[in-house]
CSV table of N, CA and C in Angstrom, one decimal:
chain,number,residue,atom,x,y,z
A,34,MET,N,4.1,1.3,-15.9
A,34,MET,CA,3.8,1.9,-14.6
A,34,MET,C,4.8,3.0,-14.3
A,35,GLN,N,6.1,2.7,-14.6
A,35,GLN,CA,7.1,3.7,-14.4
A,35,GLN,C,6.9,5.0,-15.2
A,36,LEU,N,6.5,4.8,-16.5
A,36,LEU,CA,6.2,5.9,-17.4
A,36,LEU,C,5.0,6.7,-16.8
A,37,LEU,N,4.0,6.0,-16.4
A,37,LEU,CA,2.8,6.7,-15.9
A,37,LEU,C,3.2,7.5,-14.6
A,38,ALA,N,4.0,6.9,-13.8
A,38,ALA,CA,4.4,7.6,-12.5
A,38,ALA,C,5.2,8.9,-12.9
A,39,GLN,N,6.0,8.8,-13.9
A,39,GLN,CA,6.8,10.0,-14.3
A,39,GLN,C,5.9,11.1,-14.9
A,40,ALA,N,4.9,10.6,-15.7
A,40,ALA,CA,4.0,11.5,-16.4
A,40,ALA,C,3.1,12.2,-15.3
A,41,LEU,N,2.7,11.4,-14.3
A,41,LEU,CA,1.8,11.9,-13.3
A,41,LEU,C,2.6,13.0,-12.4
A,42,LYS,N,3.9,12.7,-12.2
A,42,LYS,CA,4.7,13.6,-11.4
A,42,LYS,C,4.8,15.0,-12.2
A,43,ARG,N,5.0,14.9,-13.5
A,43,ARG,CA,5.3,16.1,-14.3
A,43,ARG,C,4.0,16.9,-14.7
A,44,LYS,N,3.0,16.1,-15.0
A,44,LYS,CA,1.8,16.7,-15.5
A,44,LYS,C,0.5,16.0,-15.0
A,45,PRO,N,0.2,16.2,-13.7
A,45,PRO,CA,-1.0,15.5,-13.1
A,45,PRO,C,-2.3,15.7,-13.8
A,46,ASP,N,-2.4,16.9,-14.5
A,46,ASP,CA,-3.7,17.1,-15.2
A,46,ASP,C,-3.9,16.1,-16.4
A,47,LEU,N,-2.9,15.3,-16.7
A,47,LEU,CA,-3.1,14.2,-17.7
A,47,LEU,C,-4.2,13.3,-17.3
A,48,PHE,N,-4.4,13.2,-16.0
A,48,PHE,CA,-5.5,12.3,-15.5
A,48,PHE,C,-6.9,13.0,-15.5
A,49,LEU,N,-6.9,14.2,-16.0
A,49,LEU,CA,-8.2,14.8,-16.2
A,49,LEU,C,-8.7,14.6,-17.6
A,50,CYS,N,-7.9,14.0,-18.5
A,50,CYS,CA,-8.3,13.7,-19.9
A,50,CYS,C,-9.5,12.8,-19.9
A,51,GLU,N,-10.5,13.1,-20.6
A,51,GLU,CA,-11.7,12.3,-20.7
A,51,GLU,C,-11.5,10.9,-21.3
A,52,ARG,N,-10.5,10.8,-22.2
A,52,ARG,CA,-10.3,9.6,-22.9
A,52,ARG,C,-9.5,8.6,-22.0
A,53,LEU,N,-8.9,9.1,-20.9
A,53,LEU,CA,-8.1,8.2,-20.1
A,53,LEU,C,-9.0,7.5,-19.1
A,54,ASP,N,-9.0,6.2,-19.1
A,54,ASP,CA,-9.8,5.4,-18.1
A,54,ASP,C,-8.9,5.2,-16.9
A,55,VAL,N,-9.1,6.1,-15.9
A,55,VAL,CA,-8.3,6.1,-14.7
A,55,VAL,C,-8.6,4.9,-13.9
A,56,LYS,N,-9.8,4.4,-13.9
A,56,LYS,CA,-10.1,3.2,-13.2
A,56,LYS,C,-9.4,2.0,-13.7
A,57,ALA,N,-9.3,1.9,-15.1
A,57,ALA,CA,-8.6,0.8,-15.7
A,57,ALA,C,-7.1,0.8,-15.4
A,58,VAL,N,-6.5,2.0,-15.4
A,58,VAL,CA,-5.1,2.2,-15.1
A,58,VAL,C,-4.8,1.8,-13.6
A,59,PHE,N,-5.7,2.2,-12.7
A,59,PHE,CA,-5.6,1.9,-11.3
A,59,PHE,C,-5.7,0.4,-11.1
A,60,GLN,N,-6.6,-0.3,-11.7
A,60,GLN,CA,-6.8,-1.7,-11.6
A,60,GLN,C,-5.6,-2.5,-12.2
A,61,CYS,N,-5.1,-2.0,-13.3
A,61,CYS,CA,-3.9,-2.6,-13.9
A,61,CYS,C,-2.7,-2.5,-12.9
A,62,ALA,N,-2.6,-1.3,-12.3
A,62,ALA,CA,-1.5,-1.1,-11.3
A,62,ALA,C,-1.6,-2.0,-10.1
A,63,VAL,N,-2.9,-2.2,-9.7
A,63,VAL,CA,-3.1,-3.1,-8.5
A,63,VAL,C,-2.7,-4.6,-8.9
A,64,LEU,N,-3.1,-5.0,-10.1
A,64,LEU,CA,-2.7,-6.3,-10.6
A,64,LEU,C,-1.1,-6.4,-10.7
A,65,ALA,N,-0.5,-5.4,-11.1
A,65,ALA,CA,1.0,-5.4,-11.2
A,65,ALA,C,1.7,-5.6,-9.9
A,66,LEU,N,1.0,-5.2,-8.8
A,66,LEU,CA,1.6,-5.4,-7.5
A,66,LEU,C,1.7,-6.9,-7.1
A,67,LYS,N,1.0,-7.7,-7.8
A,67,LYS,CA,1.0,-9.1,-7.5
A,67,LYS,C,1.9,-9.9,-8.5
A,68,PHE,N,2.6,-9.3,-9.4
A,68,PHE,CA,3.5,-9.9,-10.3
A,68,PHE,C,4.7,-10.4,-9.5
A,69,PRO,N,5.3,-11.5,-10.1
A,69,PRO,CA,6.5,-12.0,-9.4
A,69,PRO,C,7.8,-11.2,-9.7
A,70,GLU,N,7.8,-10.4,-10.7
A,70,GLU,CA,9.0,-9.6,-11.0
A,70,GLU,C,9.1,-8.4,-10.2
A,71,ALA,N,10.2,-8.3,-9.5
A,71,ALA,CA,10.4,-7.1,-8.5
A,71,ALA,C,10.4,-5.8,-9.3
A,72,PRO,N,11.0,-5.6,-10.4
A,72,PRO,CA,11.0,-4.3,-11.1
A,72,PRO,C,9.6,-3.8,-11.4
A,73,THR,N,8.7,-4.8,-11.8
A,73,THR,CA,7.3,-4.5,-12.1
A,73,THR,C,6.6,-4.0,-10.9
A,74,VAL,N,6.8,-4.7,-9.8
A,74,VAL,CA,6.2,-4.4,-8.5
A,74,VAL,C,6.6,-3.0,-8.0
A,75,LYS,N,7.9,-2.8,-8.1
A,75,LYS,CA,8.5,-1.5,-7.7
A,75,LYS,C,7.9,-0.3,-8.5
A,76,ALA,N,7.8,-0.6,-9.8
A,76,ALA,CA,7.2,0.5,-10.7
A,76,ALA,C,5.8,0.8,-10.4
A,77,SER,N,5.0,-0.3,-10.0
A,77,SER,CA,3.6,-0.1,-9.7
A,77,SER,C,3.5,0.6,-8.3
A,78,CYS,N,4.4,0.3,-7.4
A,78,CYS,CA,4.4,1.0,-6.1
A,78,CYS,C,4.7,2.5,-6.3
A,79,GLY,N,5.7,2.7,-7.2
A,79,GLY,CA,6.1,4.1,-7.5
A,79,GLY,C,4.9,4.9,-8.1
A,80,PHE,N,4.1,4.2,-8.9
A,80,PHE,CA,3.0,4.8,-9.5
A,80,PHE,C,2.0,5.2,-8.4
A,81,PHE,N,1.7,4.3,-7.5
A,81,PHE,CA,0.8,4.6,-6.4
A,81,PHE,C,1.3,5.7,-5.5
A,82,THR,N,2.6,5.8,-5.3
A,82,THR,CA,3.1,6.8,-4.4
A,82,THR,C,3.0,8.2,-5.1
A,83,GLU,N,2.9,8.2,-6.4
A,83,GLU,CA,2.7,9.5,-7.1
A,83,GLU,C,1.2,9.8,-7.3
A,84,LEU,N,0.4,8.7,-7.4
A,84,LEU,CA,-1.1,8.9,-7.6
A,84,LEU,C,-1.8,9.3,-6.4
A,85,LEU,N,-1.5,8.7,-5.3
A,85,LEU,CA,-2.3,8.9,-4.1
A,85,LEU,C,-2.3,10.4,-3.5
A,86,PRO,N,-1.1,11.0,-3.6
A,86,PRO,CA,-1.1,12.4,-3.2
A,86,PRO,C,-2.0,13.4,-4.1
A,87,ARG,N,-2.4,12.9,-5.2
A,87,ARG,CA,-3.2,13.6,-6.2
A,87,ARG,C,-4.7,13.4,-6.0
A,88,CYS,N,-5.1,12.5,-5.0
A,88,CYS,CA,-6.5,12.2,-4.9
A,88,CYS,C,-7.4,13.4,-4.5
A,89,GLY,N,-6.8,14.4,-3.9
A,89,GLY,CA,-7.6,15.5,-3.5
A,89,GLY,C,-7.6,16.6,-4.5
A,90,GLU,N,-6.7,16.6,-5.4
A,90,GLU,CA,-6.6,17.7,-6.4
A,90,GLU,C,-7.1,17.3,-7.8
A,91,VAL,N,-7.1,16.0,-8.1
A,91,VAL,CA,-7.5,15.6,-9.4
A,91,VAL,C,-8.7,14.7,-9.2
A,92,GLU,N,-9.9,15.2,-9.6
A,92,GLU,CA,-11.2,14.6,-9.2
A,92,GLU,C,-11.3,13.2,-9.7
A,93,PRO,N,-10.9,12.8,-11.0
A,93,PRO,CA,-11.1,11.4,-11.4
A,93,PRO,C,-10.2,10.5,-10.5
A,94,VAL,N,-9.1,10.9,-10.1
A,94,VAL,CA,-8.2,10.1,-9.3
A,94,VAL,C,-8.9,9.9,-7.9
A,95,GLY,N,-9.4,11.0,-7.3
A,95,GLY,CA,-10.1,10.9,-6.0
A,95,GLY,C,-11.3,9.9,-6.1
A,96,LYS,N,-12.0,10.0,-7.2
A,96,LYS,CA,-13.2,9.1,-7.3
A,96,LYS,C,-12.7,7.6,-7.4
A,97,VAL,N,-11.7,7.3,-8.2
A,97,VAL,CA,-11.2,6.0,-8.3
A,97,VAL,C,-10.7,5.4,-7.0
A,98,VAL,N,-9.9,6.3,-6.3
A,98,VAL,CA,-9.4,5.9,-5.0
A,98,VAL,C,-10.5,5.6,-4.0
A,99,GLN,N,-11.5,6.4,-4.0
A,99,GLN,CA,-12.7,6.1,-3.1
A,99,GLN,C,-13.4,4.8,-3.5
A,100,GLU,N,-13.5,4.5,-4.8
A,100,GLU,CA,-14.2,3.3,-5.2
A,100,GLU,C,-13.4,2.1,-5.1
A,101,ASP,N,-12.1,2.2,-5.4
A,101,ASP,CA,-11.2,1.0,-5.5
A,101,ASP,C,-10.0,0.9,-4.6
A,102,GLY,N,-9.9,1.9,-3.7
A,102,GLY,CA,-8.8,2.0,-2.8
A,102,GLY,C,-8.7,0.8,-1.9
A,103,ARG,N,-9.9,0.2,-1.5
A,103,ARG,CA,-9.9,-0.9,-0.6
A,103,ARG,C,-9.2,-2.1,-1.3
A,104,MET,N,-9.4,-2.2,-2.6
A,104,MET,CA,-8.8,-3.3,-3.4
A,104,MET,C,-7.2,-3.1,-3.4
A,105,LEU,N,-6.8,-1.9,-3.5
A,105,LEU,CA,-5.3,-1.6,-3.4
A,105,LEU,C,-4.8,-2.0,-2.0
A,106,LEU,N,-5.5,-1.6,-0.9
A,106,LEU,CA,-5.1,-1.9,0.4
A,106,LEU,C,-5.0,-3.5,0.6
A,107,ILE,N,-6.0,-4.2,0.1
A,107,ILE,CA,-6.0,-5.6,0.3
A,107,ILE,C,-4.8,-6.2,-0.5
A,108,ALA,N,-4.5,-5.7,-1.7
A,108,ALA,CA,-3.3,-6.2,-2.4
A,108,ALA,C,-2.0,-6.0,-1.6
A,109,VAL,N,-1.9,-4.8,-1.0
A,109,VAL,CA,-0.7,-4.4,-0.3
A,109,VAL,C,-0.6,-5.3,1.0
A,110,LEU,N,-1.7,-5.6,1.7
A,110,LEU,CA,-1.7,-6.4,2.8
A,110,LEU,C,-1.4,-7.9,2.5
A,111,GLU,N,-1.9,-8.3,1.3
A,111,GLU,CA,-1.5,-9.7,0.9
A,111,GLU,C,0.0,-9.8,0.6
A,112,ALA,N,0.5,-8.8,0.0
A,112,ALA,CA,2.0,-8.8,-0.3
A,112,ALA,C,2.8,-8.8,1.0
A,113,ILE,N,2.4,-7.9,2.0
A,113,ILE,CA,3.1,-7.9,3.2
A,113,ILE,C,2.9,-9.2,4.0
A,114,GLY,N,1.7,-9.8,3.8
A,114,GLY,CA,1.4,-11.1,4.5
A,114,GLY,C,2.2,-12.3,4.0
A,115,GLY,N,3.0,-12.1,3.0
A,115,GLY,CA,3.9,-13.2,2.5
A,115,GLY,C,3.8,-13.5,1.0
A,116,GLN,N,3.0,-12.8,0.3
A,116,GLN,CA,2.9,-13.1,-1.2
A,116,GLN,C,4.0,-12.4,-2.0
A,117,ALA,N,4.7,-11.5,-1.4
A,117,ALA,CA,5.8,-10.8,-2.1
A,117,ALA,C,7.1,-11.0,-1.4
A,118,SER,N,8.2,-10.7,-2.1
A,118,SER,CA,9.5,-10.8,-1.5
A,118,SER,C,9.7,-9.8,-0.4
A,119,ARG,N,10.4,-10.2,0.6
A,119,ARG,CA,10.7,-9.3,1.7
A,119,ARG,C,11.5,-8.1,1.3
A,120,SER,N,12.2,-8.2,0.2
A,120,SER,CA,13.0,-7.1,-0.3
A,120,SER,C,12.1,-6.0,-0.8
A,121,LEU,N,10.8,-6.2,-1.0
A,121,LEU,CA,9.9,-5.2,-1.6
A,121,LEU,C,9.1,-4.5,-0.5
A,122,MET,N,9.3,-4.9,0.8
A,122,MET,CA,8.5,-4.3,1.8
A,122,MET,C,8.5,-2.8,2.0
A,123,ASP,N,9.7,-2.2,1.7
A,123,ASP,CA,9.7,-0.8,1.7
A,123,ASP,C,8.8,-0.1,0.7
A,124,CYS,N,8.7,-0.7,-0.4
A,124,CYS,CA,7.8,-0.2,-1.5
A,124,CYS,C,6.4,-0.3,-1.1
A,125,PHE,N,6.0,-1.4,-0.4
A,125,PHE,CA,4.6,-1.5,0.0
A,125,PHE,C,4.3,-0.6,1.2
A,126,ALA,N,5.4,-0.3,2.0
A,126,ALA,CA,5.2,0.6,3.1
A,126,ALA,C,5.0,2.0,2.6
A,127,ASP,N,5.6,2.3,1.5
A,127,ASP,CA,5.4,3.7,0.9
A,127,ASP,C,4.0,3.9,0.5
A,128,ILE,N,3.3,2.8,-0.1
A,128,ILE,CA,1.9,2.9,-0.4
A,128,ILE,C,1.1,3.1,0.8
A,129,LEU,N,1.3,2.3,1.9
A,129,LEU,CA,0.6,2.5,3.1
A,129,LEU,C,0.8,3.9,3.7
A,130,PHE,N,2.0,4.4,3.6
A,130,PHE,CA,2.3,5.8,4.1
A,130,PHE,C,1.5,6.8,3.3
A,131,ALA,N,1.5,6.7,2.0
A,131,ALA,CA,0.7,7.6,1.1
A,131,ALA,C,-0.8,7.5,1.4
A,132,LEU,N,-1.3,6.3,1.5
A,132,LEU,CA,-2.7,6.2,1.9
A,132,LEU,C,-3.0,6.8,3.2
A,133,ASN,N,-2.2,6.6,4.2
A,133,ASN,CA,-2.4,7.2,5.5
A,133,ASN,C,-2.3,8.7,5.5
A,134,LYS,N,-1.4,9.3,4.7
A,134,LYS,CA,-1.2,10.7,4.7
A,134,LYS,C,-2.3,11.4,3.8
A,135,HIS,N,-2.7,10.8,2.7
A,135,HIS,CA,-3.6,11.5,1.8
A,135,HIS,C,-5.0,11.0,1.8
A,136,CYS,N,-5.3,9.8,2.4
A,136,CYS,CA,-6.6,9.2,2.4
A,136,CYS,C,-6.9,8.6,3.7
A,137,PHE,N,-6.6,9.4,4.8
A,137,PHE,CA,-6.7,8.9,6.2
A,137,PHE,C,-8.0,8.3,6.5
A,138,SER,N,-9.1,9.1,6.3
A,138,SER,CA,-10.4,8.6,6.7
A,138,SER,C,-10.8,7.3,6.0
A,139,LEU,N,-10.5,7.2,4.7
A,139,LEU,CA,-10.8,5.9,4.0
A,139,LEU,C,-9.9,4.8,4.5
A,140,LEU,N,-8.6,5.0,4.7
A,140,LEU,CA,-7.7,4.0,5.2
A,140,LEU,C,-8.2,3.5,6.6
A,141,SER,N,-8.5,4.4,7.4
A,141,SER,CA,-8.9,4.0,8.8
A,141,SER,C,-10.1,3.0,8.7
A,142,MET,N,-11.0,3.2,7.8
A,142,MET,CA,-12.2,2.4,7.7
A,142,MET,C,-11.8,1.0,7.0
A,143,TRP,N,-11.0,1.2,5.9
A,143,TRP,CA,-10.6,0.0,5.1
A,143,TRP,C,-9.8,-1.0,5.9
A,144,ILE,N,-8.8,-0.5,6.6
A,144,ILE,CA,-7.8,-1.4,7.2
A,144,ILE,C,-8.5,-2.2,8.3
A,145,LYS,N,-9.4,-1.6,9.0
A,145,LYS,CA,-10.1,-2.4,10.1
A,145,LYS,C,-10.9,-3.5,9.4
A,146,GLU,N,-11.6,-3.2,8.3
A,146,GLU,CA,-12.4,-4.2,7.6
A,146,GLU,C,-11.6,-5.3,7.0
A,147,ALA,N,-10.5,-4.8,6.3
A,147,ALA,CA,-9.6,-5.8,5.6
A,147,ALA,C,-8.9,-6.8,6.5
A,148,LEU,N,-8.6,-6.4,7.8
A,148,LEU,CA,-7.9,-7.3,8.7
A,148,LEU,C,-8.9,-8.1,9.5
A,149,GLN,N,-10.2,-8.0,9.3
A,149,GLN,CA,-11.1,-8.7,10.1
A,149,GLN,C,-11.1,-10.2,9.9
A,150,PRO,N,-11.1,-10.7,8.6
A,150,PRO,CA,-11.2,-12.1,8.3
A,150,PRO,C,-10.1,-12.9,9.0
A,151,PRO,N,-10.5,-14.0,9.6
A,151,PRO,CA,-9.4,-14.9,10.2
A,151,PRO,C,-8.5,-15.4,9.1
A,152,GLY,N,-7.2,-15.5,9.4
A,152,GLY,CA,-6.3,-16.0,8.4
A,152,GLY,C,-5.8,-15.0,7.4
A,153,PHE,N,-6.3,-13.8,7.4
A,153,PHE,CA,-5.9,-12.7,6.5
A,153,PHE,C,-5.1,-11.7,7.2
A,154,PRO,N,-3.9,-11.3,6.7
A,154,PRO,CA,-3.2,-11.7,5.5
A,154,PRO,C,-2.4,-13.0,5.8
A,155,SER,N,-2.4,-13.5,7.0
A,155,SER,CA,-1.6,-14.7,7.4
A,155,SER,C,-2.3,-15.4,8.5
A,156,ALA,N,-2.3,-16.7,8.4
A,156,ALA,CA,-2.9,-17.6,9.5
A,156,ALA,C,-2.1,-17.5,10.8
A,157,ARG,N,-0.9,-17.0,10.7
A,157,ARG,CA,0.0,-16.9,11.9
A,157,ARG,C,-0.3,-15.8,12.8
A,158,LEU,N,-1.2,-14.9,12.4
A,158,LEU,CA,-1.5,-13.7,13.2
A,158,LEU,C,-2.7,-13.8,14.1
A,159,SER,N,-2.5,-13.3,15.3
A,159,SER,CA,-3.7,-13.2,16.2
A,159,SER,C,-4.5,-11.9,15.9
A,160,PRO,N,-5.7,-11.9,16.3
A,160,PRO,CA,-6.5,-10.6,16.1
A,160,PRO,C,-5.9,-9.4,16.8
A,161,GLU,N,-5.2,-9.7,17.9
A,161,GLU,CA,-4.5,-8.6,18.6
A,161,GLU,C,-3.3,-8.0,17.8
A,162,GLN,N,-2.6,-8.9,17.2
A,162,GLN,CA,-1.5,-8.5,16.4
A,162,GLN,C,-1.9,-7.6,15.2
A,163,LYS,N,-3.0,-8.1,14.6
A,163,LYS,CA,-3.6,-7.3,13.5
A,163,LYS,C,-4.1,-5.9,13.9
A,164,ASP,N,-4.7,-5.9,15.1
A,164,ASP,CA,-5.3,-4.7,15.6
A,164,ASP,C,-4.1,-3.7,16.0
A,165,THR,N,-3.1,-4.3,16.6
A,165,THR,CA,-1.9,-3.4,16.9
A,165,THR,C,-1.3,-2.8,15.7
A,166,PHE,N,-1.1,-3.6,14.6
A,166,PHE,CA,-0.6,-3.2,13.4
A,166,PHE,C,-1.4,-2.0,12.8
A,167,SER,N,-2.7,-2.2,12.7
A,167,SER,CA,-3.6,-1.2,12.2
A,167,SER,C,-3.5,0.1,13.0
A,168,GLN,N,-3.5,0.0,14.3
A,168,GLN,CA,-3.4,1.2,15.1
A,168,GLN,C,-2.1,1.9,15.0
A,169,GLN,N,-1.0,1.1,14.9
A,169,GLN,CA,0.3,1.7,14.7
A,169,GLN,C,0.4,2.5,13.3
A,170,ILE,N,-0.1,1.8,12.3
A,170,ILE,CA,-0.1,2.5,11.0
A,170,ILE,C,-0.9,3.8,11.0
A,171,LEU,N,-2.1,3.7,11.5
A,171,LEU,CA,-3.0,4.9,11.5
A,171,LEU,C,-2.4,6.0,12.4
A,172,ARG,N,-1.6,5.7,13.4
A,172,ARG,CA,-1.0,6.7,14.2
A,172,ARG,C,0.2,7.4,13.6
A,173,GLU,N,0.8,6.8,12.6
A,173,GLU,CA,2.1,7.3,12.1
A,173,GLU,C,1.8,7.9,10.7
A,174,ARG,N,1.6,9.3,10.7
A,174,ARG,CA,1.3,10.0,9.4
A,174,ARG,C,2.4,10.9,9.0
A,175,VAL,N,3.5,10.9,9.7
A,175,VAL,CA,4.6,11.8,9.4
A,175,VAL,C,5.9,11.1,9.1
A,176,ASN,N,6.2,10.0,9.9
A,176,ASN,CA,7.5,9.4,9.8
A,176,ASN,C,7.5,8.1,8.9
A,177,LYS,N,8.0,8.3,7.7
A,177,LYS,CA,7.9,7.2,6.7
A,177,LYS,C,8.9,6.1,7.2
A,178,ARG,N,10.0,6.4,7.7
A,178,ARG,CA,10.9,5.4,8.2
A,178,ARG,C,10.3,4.5,9.3
A,179,ARG,N,9.5,5.1,10.1
A,179,ARG,CA,8.8,4.3,11.2
A,179,ARG,C,7.8,3.3,10.6
A,180,VAL,N,7.1,3.8,9.5
A,180,VAL,CA,6.1,2.9,8.9
A,180,VAL,C,6.8,1.8,8.2
A,181,LYS,N,8.0,2.0,7.6
A,181,LYS,CA,8.7,0.9,7.0
A,181,LYS,C,9.2,-0.1,8.1
A,182,GLU,N,9.6,0.4,9.2
A,182,GLU,CA,9.9,-0.6,10.3
A,182,GLU,C,8.7,-1.4,10.8
A,183,MET,N,7.5,-0.7,10.9
A,183,MET,CA,6.3,-1.5,11.3
A,183,MET,C,6.0,-2.5,10.2
A,184,VAL,N,6.1,-2.2,9.0
A,184,VAL,CA,5.8,-3.2,7.9
A,184,VAL,C,6.7,-4.3,7.9
A,185,LYS,N,8.0,-4.0,8.1
A,185,LYS,CA,9.0,-5.1,8.2
A,185,LYS,C,8.7,-6.1,9.4
A,186,GLU,N,8.4,-5.5,10.5
A,186,GLU,CA,8.0,-6.3,11.7
A,186,GLU,C,6.8,-7.1,11.5
A,187,PHE,N,5.8,-6.5,10.8
A,187,PHE,CA,4.5,-7.2,10.6
A,187,PHE,C,4.7,-8.3,9.6
A,188,THR,N,5.6,-8.1,8.5
A,188,THR,CA,5.8,-9.2,7.5
A,188,THR,C,6.5,-10.4,8.2
A,189,LEU,N,7.4,-10.1,9.1
A,189,LEU,CA,8.1,-11.2,9.8
A,189,LEU,C,7.1,-12.0,10.7
A,190,LEU,N,6.2,-11.3,11.3
A,190,LEU,CA,5.1,-12.0,12.1
A,190,LEU,C,4.3,-12.9,11.2
A,191,CYS,N,3.9,-12.3,10.0
A,191,CYS,CA,3.1,-13.0,9.1
A,191,CYS,C,3.8,-14.3,8.5
A,192,ARG,N,5.1,-14.2,8.4
A,192,ARG,CA,5.8,-15.3,7.8
A,192,ARG,C,6.4,-16.3,8.9
A,193,GLY,N,6.1,-16.0,10.2
A,193,GLY,CA,6.6,-16.8,11.2
A,193,GLY,C,8.1,-16.7,11.5
A,194,LEU,N,8.6,-15.6,11.1
A,194,LEU,CA,10.1,-15.4,11.2
A,194,LEU,C,10.5,-14.4,12.3
A,195,HIS,N,9.5,-13.8,13.0
A,195,HIS,CA,9.8,-12.8,14.0
A,195,HIS,C,10.6,-13.5,15.1
A,196,GLY,N,11.7,-12.8,15.5
A,196,GLY,CA,12.5,-13.3,16.6
A,196,GLY,C,13.5,-14.4,16.3
A,197,THR,N,13.6,-14.8,15.0
A,197,THR,CA,14.6,-15.9,14.6
A,197,THR,C,15.9,-15.3,14.3
A,198,ASP,N,16.9,-16.1,14.4
A,198,ASP,CA,18.3,-15.7,14.0
A,198,ASP,C,18.3,-15.4,12.5
A,199,TYR,N,17.5,-16.0,11.7
A,199,TYR,CA,17.5,-15.8,10.3
A,199,TYR,C,17.2,-14.4,9.9
A,200,THR,N,16.5,-13.7,10.7
A,200,THR,CA,16.1,-12.3,10.4
A,200,THR,C,16.8,-11.3,11.3
A,201,ALA,N,17.8,-11.7,11.9
A,201,ALA,CA,18.5,-10.7,12.8
A,201,ALA,C,19.0,-9.5,12.1
A,202,ASP,N,19.5,-9.6,10.9
A,202,ASP,CA,20.0,-8.4,10.1
A,202,ASP,C,19.0,-7.8,9.3
A,203,TYR,N,17.7,-8.2,9.3
A,203,TYR,CA,16.7,-7.7,8.4
A,203,TYR,C,16.2,-6.4,8.9
């Protein structure tokens, strides 16, 4: 994932190669987001933060993001909801920020759909809390630091840790 992110950064037209299965690479990176190893997850997040800005300029990337981006968002929300270490939340916030900045219309549709099911991404959340989170994320397209704060706050709510002494320094 790290190598792909570097290649994408230096030579984005690599993803125009007909022999490269962009969809398979995308799906592999989504799966890597769910791995227990932090370096793997960080590398996958880095790949997506390089890939998503290219969805408008590299046609195969844009097509895959349109088709499978919802799957990426669900994996990110699951991680934020408690399936990933809290130390990785900034990485997942970077993906949300990139989706918001470069795929806004898709994200606005996907995030509302994804947060609809009761108990997703956490049974501790009320529908109002999920709605507030989605509205806050969609409103913030410029300030990455603010998105990171929102994600940290939301992950604490998902884990039932919001307002506890345990998270005072988090």
